[in-house]
PDB file of N, CA and C in Angstrom:
ATOM      1  N   MET A 975      96.976  99.372 116.068  1.00  0.00           N
ATOM      2  CA  MET A 975      95.688  99.741 115.559  1.00  0.00           C
ATOM      3  C   MET A 975      94.647  98.880 116.260  1.00  0.00           C
ATOM      4  N   LYS A 976      93.549  99.488 116.604  1.00  0.00           N
ATOM      5  CA  LYS A 976      92.484  98.756 117.279  1.00  0.00           C
ATOM      6  C   LYS A 976      91.273  98.651 116.370  1.00  0.00           C
ATOM      7  N   TYR A 977      90.574  97.554 116.487  1.00  0.00           N
ATOM      8  CA  TYR A 977      89.326  97.388 115.764  1.00  0.00           C
ATOM      9  C   TYR A 977      88.382  96.546 116.604  1.00  0.00           C
ATOM     10  N   ARG A 978      87.098  96.596 116.260  1.00  0.00           N
ATOM     11  CA  ARG A 978      86.104  95.814 116.986  1.00  0.00           C
ATOM     12  C   ARG A 978      85.968  94.458 116.322  1.00  0.00           C
ATOM     13  N   LYS A 979      86.197  93.418 117.079  1.00  0.00           N
ATOM     14  CA  LYS A 979      86.066  92.067 116.560  1.00  0.00           C
ATOM     15  C   LYS A 979      84.595  91.687 116.540  1.00  0.00           C
ATOM     16  N   ARG A 980      84.187  90.975 115.520  1.00  0.00           N
ATOM     17  CA  ARG A 980      82.796  90.512 115.421  1.00  0.00           C
ATOM     18  C   ARG A 980      82.639  89.185 116.149  1.00  0.00           C
ATOM     19  N   ASN A 981      81.547  89.063 116.846  1.00  0.00           N
ATOM     20  CA  ASN A 981      81.202  87.795 117.480  1.00  0.00           C
ATOM     21  C   ASN A 981      80.618  86.862 116.423  1.00  0.00           C
ATOM     22  N   PRO A 982      80.586  85.562 116.698  1.00  0.00           N
ATOM     23  CA  PRO A 982      80.030  84.615 115.727  1.00  0.00           C
ATOM     24  C   PRO A 982      78.594  84.945 115.314  1.00  0.00           C
ATOM     25  N   ASP A 983      77.830  85.590 116.213  1.00  0.00           N
ATOM     26  CA  ASP A 983      76.440  85.930 115.881  1.00  0.00           C
ATOM     27  C   ASP A 983      76.326  87.246 115.092  1.00  0.00           C
ATOM     28  N   GLY A 984      77.464  87.884 114.785  1.00  0.00           N
ATOM     29  CA  GLY A 984      77.464  89.094 113.983  1.00  0.00           C
ATOM     30  C   GLY A 984      77.484  90.381 114.786  1.00  0.00           C
ATOM     31  N   THR A 985      77.306  90.310 116.088  1.00  0.00           N
ATOM     32  CA  THR A 985      77.348  91.511 116.912  1.00  0.00           C
ATOM     33  C   THR A 985      78.795  91.930 117.135  1.00  0.00           C
ATOM     34  N   LEU A 986      78.961  93.188 117.548  1.00  0.00           N
ATOM     35  CA  LEU A 986      80.312  93.674 117.811  1.00  0.00           C
ATOM     36  C   LEU A 986      80.822  93.124 119.129  1.00  0.00           C
ATOM     37  N   GLY A 987      82.062  92.695 119.097  1.00  0.00           N
ATOM     38  CA  GLY A 987      82.678  92.151 120.300  1.00  0.00           C
ATOM     39  C   GLY A 987      83.626  93.135 120.943  1.00  0.00           C
ATOM     40  N   ASP A 988      84.652  92.595 121.554  1.00  0.00           N
ATOM     41  CA  ASP A 988      85.637  93.414 122.255  1.00  0.00           C
ATOM     42  C   ASP A 988      86.579  94.097 121.278  1.00  0.00           C
ATOM     43  N   TRP A 989      87.256  95.146 121.789  1.00  0.00           N
ATOM     44  CA  TRP A 989      88.284  95.814 121.018  1.00  0.00           C
ATOM     45  C   TRP A 989      89.503  94.905 120.968  1.00  0.00           C
ATOM     46  N   VAL A 990      90.125  94.816 119.794  1.00  0.00           N
ATOM     47  CA  VAL A 990      91.303  93.986 119.600  1.00  0.00           C
ATOM     48  C   VAL A 990      92.401  94.864 119.030  1.00  0.00           C
ATOM     49  N   GLU A 991      93.607  94.688 119.527  1.00  0.00           N
ATOM     50  CA  GLU A 991      94.738  95.459 119.015  1.00  0.00           C
ATOM     51  C   GLU A 991      95.556  94.564 118.089  1.00  0.00           C
ATOM     52  N   THR A 992      95.846  95.066 116.901  1.00  0.00           N
ATOM     53  CA  THR A 992      96.605  94.275 115.937  1.00  0.00           C
ATOM     54  C   THR A 992      98.076  94.253 116.331  1.00  0.00           C
ATOM     55  N   PRO A 993      98.771  93.181 116.005  1.00  0.00           N
ATOM     56  CA  PRO A 993     100.207  93.108 116.323  1.00  0.00           C
ATOM     57  C   PRO A 993     101.004  94.213 115.648  1.00  0.00           C
ATOM     58  N   TRP A 994     100.530  94.662 114.465  1.00  0.00           N
ATOM     59  CA  TRP A 994     101.247  95.706 113.745  1.00  0.00           C
ATOM     60  C   TRP A 994     101.374  96.966 114.570  1.00  0.00           C
ATOM     61  N   SER A 995     100.383  97.258 115.410  1.00  0.00           N
ATOM     62  CA  SER A 995     100.412  98.495 116.182  1.00  0.00           C
ATOM     63  C   SER A 995     101.519  98.497 117.219  1.00  0.00           C
ATOM     64  N   GLN A 996     102.074  97.333 117.499  1.00  0.00           N
ATOM     65  CA  GLN A 996     103.149  97.235 118.478  1.00  0.00           C
ATOM     66  C   GLN A 996     104.513  97.563 117.874  1.00  0.00           C
ATOM     67  N   GLU A 997     104.600  97.498 116.543  1.00  0.00           N
ATOM     68  CA  GLU A 997     105.874  97.724 115.866  1.00  0.00           C
ATOM     69  C   GLU A 997     106.064  99.204 115.551  1.00  0.00           C
ATOM     70  N   GLN A 998     107.303  99.624 115.542  1.00  0.00           N
ATOM     71  CA  GLN A 998     107.630 100.993 115.149  1.00  0.00           C
ATOM     72  C   GLN A 998     107.669 101.060 113.631  1.00  0.00           C
ATOM     73  N   LEU A 999     107.161 102.146 113.078  1.00  0.00           N
ATOM     74  CA  LEU A 999     107.215 102.321 111.634  1.00  0.00           C
ATOM     75  C   LEU A 999     108.611 102.748 111.210  1.00  0.00           C
ATOM     76  N   ALA A1000     109.009 102.254 110.066  1.00  0.00           N
ATOM     77  CA  ALA A1000     110.301 102.646 109.504  1.00  0.00           C
ATOM     78  C   ALA A1000     110.218 104.123 109.109  1.00  0.00           C
ATOM     79  N   PRO A1001     111.332 104.836 109.160  1.00  0.00           N
ATOM     80  CA  PRO A1001     111.327 106.259 108.786  1.00  0.00           C
ATOM     81  C   PRO A1001     110.749 106.501 107.389  1.00  0.00           C
ATOM     82  N   GLU A1002     111.001 105.562 106.470  1.00  0.00           N
ATOM     83  CA  GLU A1002     110.475 105.717 105.114  1.00  0.00           C
ATOM     84  C   GLU A1002     108.946 105.663 105.127  1.00  0.00           C
ATOM     85  N   MET A1003     108.385 104.794 105.949  1.00  0.00           N
ATOM     86  CA  MET A1003     106.930 104.676 106.047  1.00  0.00           C
ATOM     87  C   MET A1003     106.339 105.931 106.674  1.00  0.00           C
ATOM     88  N   LEU A1004     106.988 106.453 107.703  1.00  0.00           N
ATOM     89  CA  LEU A1004     106.509 107.686 108.332  1.00  0.00           C
ATOM     90  C   LEU A1004     106.526 108.839 107.336  1.00  0.00           C
ATOM     91  N   ALA A1005     107.589 108.925 106.555  1.00  0.00           N
ATOM     92  CA  ALA A1005     107.692 109.988 105.554  1.00  0.00           C
ATOM     93  C   ALA A1005     106.592 109.830 104.502  1.00  0.00           C
ATOM     94  N   ALA A1006     106.316 108.600 104.100  1.00  0.00           N
ATOM     95  CA  ALA A1006     105.265 108.359 103.111  1.00  0.00           C
ATOM     96  C   ALA A1006     103.898 108.736 103.680  1.00  0.00           C
ATOM     97  N   LEU A1007     103.634 108.375 104.920  1.00  0.00           N
ATOM     98  CA  LEU A1007     102.357 108.718 105.550  1.00  0.00           C
ATOM     99  C   LEU A1007     102.193 110.228 105.681  1.00  0.00           C
ATOM    100  N   GLU A1008     103.257 110.917 106.045  1.00  0.00           N
ATOM    101  CA  GLU A1008     103.203 112.377 106.142  1.00  0.00           C
ATOM    102  C   GLU A1008     102.924 112.995 104.773  1.00  0.00           C
ATOM    103  N   ALA A1009     103.533 112.449 103.733  1.00  0.00           N
ATOM    104  CA  ALA A1009     103.304 112.959 102.379  1.00  0.00           C
ATOM    105  C   ALA A1009     101.850 112.744 101.960  1.00  0.00           C
ATOM    106  N   ILE A1010     101.294 111.606 102.312  1.00  0.00           N
ATOM    107  CA  ILE A1010      99.895 111.318 101.982  1.00  0.00           C
ATOM    108  C   ILE A1010      98.972 112.306 102.675  1.00  0.00           C
ATOM    109  N   VAL A1011      99.220 112.573 103.938  1.00  0.00           N
ATOM    110  CA  VAL A1011      98.390 113.522 104.680  1.00  0.00           C
ATOM    111  C   VAL A1011      98.484 114.911 104.064  1.00  0.00           C
ATOM    112  N   MET A1012      99.681 115.317 103.691  1.00  0.00           N
ATOM    113  CA  MET A1012      99.853 116.631 103.067  1.00  0.00           C
ATOM    114  C   MET A1012      99.106 116.704 101.734  1.00  0.00           C
ATOM    115  N   MET A1013      99.161 115.626 100.944  1.00  0.00           N
ATOM    116  CA  MET A1013      98.441 115.613  99.663  1.00  0.00           C
ATOM    117  C   MET A1013      96.937 115.666  99.892  1.00  0.00           C
ATOM    118  N   GLN A1014      96.449 115.003 100.938  1.00  0.00           N
ATOM    119  CA  GLN A1014      95.022 115.057 101.236  1.00  0.00           C
ATOM    120  C   GLN A1014      94.602 116.478 101.590  1.00  0.00           C
ATOM    121  N   LEU A1015      95.418 117.178 102.362  1.00  0.00           N
ATOM    122  CA  LEU A1015      95.110 118.559 102.722  1.00  0.00           C
ATOM    123  C   LEU A1015      95.126 119.456 101.483  1.00  0.00           C
ATOM    124  N   GLU A1016      96.111 119.263 100.618  1.00  0.00           N
ATOM    125  CA  GLU A1016      96.188 120.051  99.389  1.00  0.00           C
ATOM    126  C   GLU A1016      94.976 119.774  98.501  1.00  0.00           C
ATOM    127  N   THR A1017      94.550 118.517  98.446  1.00  0.00           N
ATOM    128  CA  THR A1017      93.389 118.146  97.642  1.00  0.00           C
ATOM    129  C   THR A1017      92.139 118.844  98.155  1.00  0.00           C
ATOM    130  N   GLU A1018      91.981 118.887  99.473  1.00  0.00           N
ATOM    131  CA  GLU A1018      90.830 119.576 100.058  1.00  0.00           C
ATOM    132  C   GLU A1018      90.854 121.063  99.708  1.00  0.00           C
ATOM    133  N   ASP A1019      92.033 121.662  99.777  1.00  0.00           N
ATOM    134  CA  ASP A1019      92.170 123.077  99.421  1.00  0.00           C
ATOM    135  C   ASP A1019      91.821 123.303  97.948  1.00  0.00           C
ATOM    136  N   LEU A1020      92.293 122.414  97.085  1.00  0.00           N
ATOM    137  CA  LEU A1020      92.010 122.552  95.658  1.00  0.00           C
ATOM    138  C   LEU A1020      90.521 122.372  95.367  1.00  0.00           C
ATOM    139  N   LYS A1021      89.876 121.441  96.052  1.00  0.00           N
ATOM    140  CA  LYS A1021      88.434 121.247  95.870  1.00  0.00           C
ATOM    141  C   LYS A1021      87.670 122.509  96.258  1.00  0.00           C
ATOM    142  N   ALA A1022      88.088 123.148  97.345  1.00  0.00           N
ATOM    143  CA  ALA A1022      87.430 124.384  97.784  1.00  0.00           C
ATOM    144  C   ALA A1022      87.655 125.490  96.747  1.00  0.00           C
ATOM    145  N   GLU A1023      88.862 125.561  96.209  1.00  0.00           N
ATOM    146  CA  GLU A1023      89.158 126.581  95.204  1.00  0.00           C
ATOM    147  C   GLU A1023      88.353 126.333  93.928  1.00  0.00           C
ATOM    148  N   ILE A1024      88.236 125.078  93.513  1.00  0.00           N
ATOM    149  CA  ILE A1024      87.451 124.738  92.324  1.00  0.00           C
ATOM    150  C   ILE A1024      85.994 125.117  92.531  1.00  0.00           C
ATOM    151  N   SER A1025      85.473 124.813  93.698  1.00  0.00           N
ATOM    152  CA  SER A1025      84.087 125.150  94.005  1.00  0.00           C
ATOM    153  C   SER A1025      83.874 126.659  93.942  1.00  0.00           C
ATOM    154  N   SER A1026      84.807 127.413  94.477  1.00  0.00           N
ATOM    155  CA  SER A1026      84.730 128.866  94.453  1.00  0.00           C
ATOM    156  C   SER A1026      84.776 129.397  93.018  1.00  0.00           C
ATOM    157  N   LEU A1027      85.652 128.823  92.215  1.00  0.00           N
ATOM    158  CA  LEU A1027      85.761 129.250  90.818  1.00  0.00           C
ATOM    159  C   LEU A1027      84.499 128.904  90.030  1.00  0.00           C
ATOM    160  N   LYS A1028      83.909 127.746  90.312  1.00  0.00           N
ATOM    161  CA  LYS A1028      82.660 127.377  89.646  1.00  0.00           C
ATOM    162  C   LYS A1028      81.553 128.368  89.998  1.00  0.00           C
ATOM    163  N   ALA A1029      81.502 128.770  91.250  1.00  0.00           N
ATOM    164  CA  ALA A1029      80.496 129.751  91.668  1.00  0.00           C
ATOM    165  C   ALA A1029      80.736 131.088  90.978  1.00  0.00           C
ATOM    166  N   GLU A1030      82.002 131.485  90.854  1.00  0.00           N
ATOM    167  CA  GLU A1030      82.337 132.742  90.183  1.00  0.00           C
ATOM    168  C   GLU A1030      81.961 132.689  88.700  1.00  0.00           C
ATOM    169  N   ILE A1031      82.229 131.552  88.057  1.00  0.00           N
ATOM    170  CA  ILE A1031      81.858 131.386  86.648  1.00  0.00           C
ATOM    171  C   ILE A1031      80.349 131.453  86.490  1.00  0.00           C
ATOM    172  N   ALA A1032      79.620 130.793  87.372  1.00  0.00           N
ATOM    173  CA  ALA A1032      78.151 130.810  87.300  1.00  0.00           C
ATOM    174  C   ALA A1032      77.643 132.228  87.476  1.00  0.00           C
ATOM    175  N   ALA A1033      78.254 132.992  88.378  1.00  0.00           N
ATOM    176  CA  ALA A1033      77.834 134.370  88.595  1.00  0.00           C
ATOM    177  C   ALA A1033      78.107 135.223  87.352  1.00  0.00           C
ATOM    178  N   LEU A1034      79.252 134.984  86.737  1.00  0.00           N
ATOM    179  CA  LEU A1034      79.599 135.743  85.525  1.00  0.00           C
ATOM    180  C   LEU A1034      78.674 135.370  84.364  1.00  0.00           C
ATOM    181  N   LYS A1035      78.301 134.127  84.238  1.00  0.00           N
ATOM    182  CA  LYS A1035      77.383 133.706  83.190  1.00  0.00           C
ATOM    183  C   LYS A1035      75.998 134.294  83.408  1.00  0.00           C
ATOM    184  N   GLY A1036      75.610 134.414  84.663  1.00  0.00           N
ATOM    185  CA  GLY A1036      74.312 134.982  84.994  1.00  0.00           C
ATOM    186  C   GLY A1036      74.264 136.461  84.689  1.00  0.00           C
ATOM    187  N   GLY A1037      75.402 137.130  84.643  1.00  0.00           N
ATOM    188  CA  GLY A1037      75.465 138.554  84.392  1.00  0.00           C
ATOM    189  C   GLY A1037      75.527 138.923  82.924  1.00  0.00           C
ATOM    190  N   GLU A1038      75.568 137.915  82.049  1.00  0.00           N
ATOM    191  CA  GLU A1038      75.665 138.184  80.604  1.00  0.00           C
ATOM    192  C   GLU A1038      74.369 138.716  80.055  1.00  0.00           C
TER     193      GLU A1038
END
């Protein structure tokens, strides 16, 4: 993983690579990360569906 190191004066310095980025992830960690990404995608889909349903409810209330 890379990040920008801060200089003592607070400005952004050079890019630094963390030692962790050199290590291979354990299969369990990869599986967990994949599961997290899938849940994030599902959450986005559910948010879109909720928004659509709210709009439909508002339209139905307006038609009363």
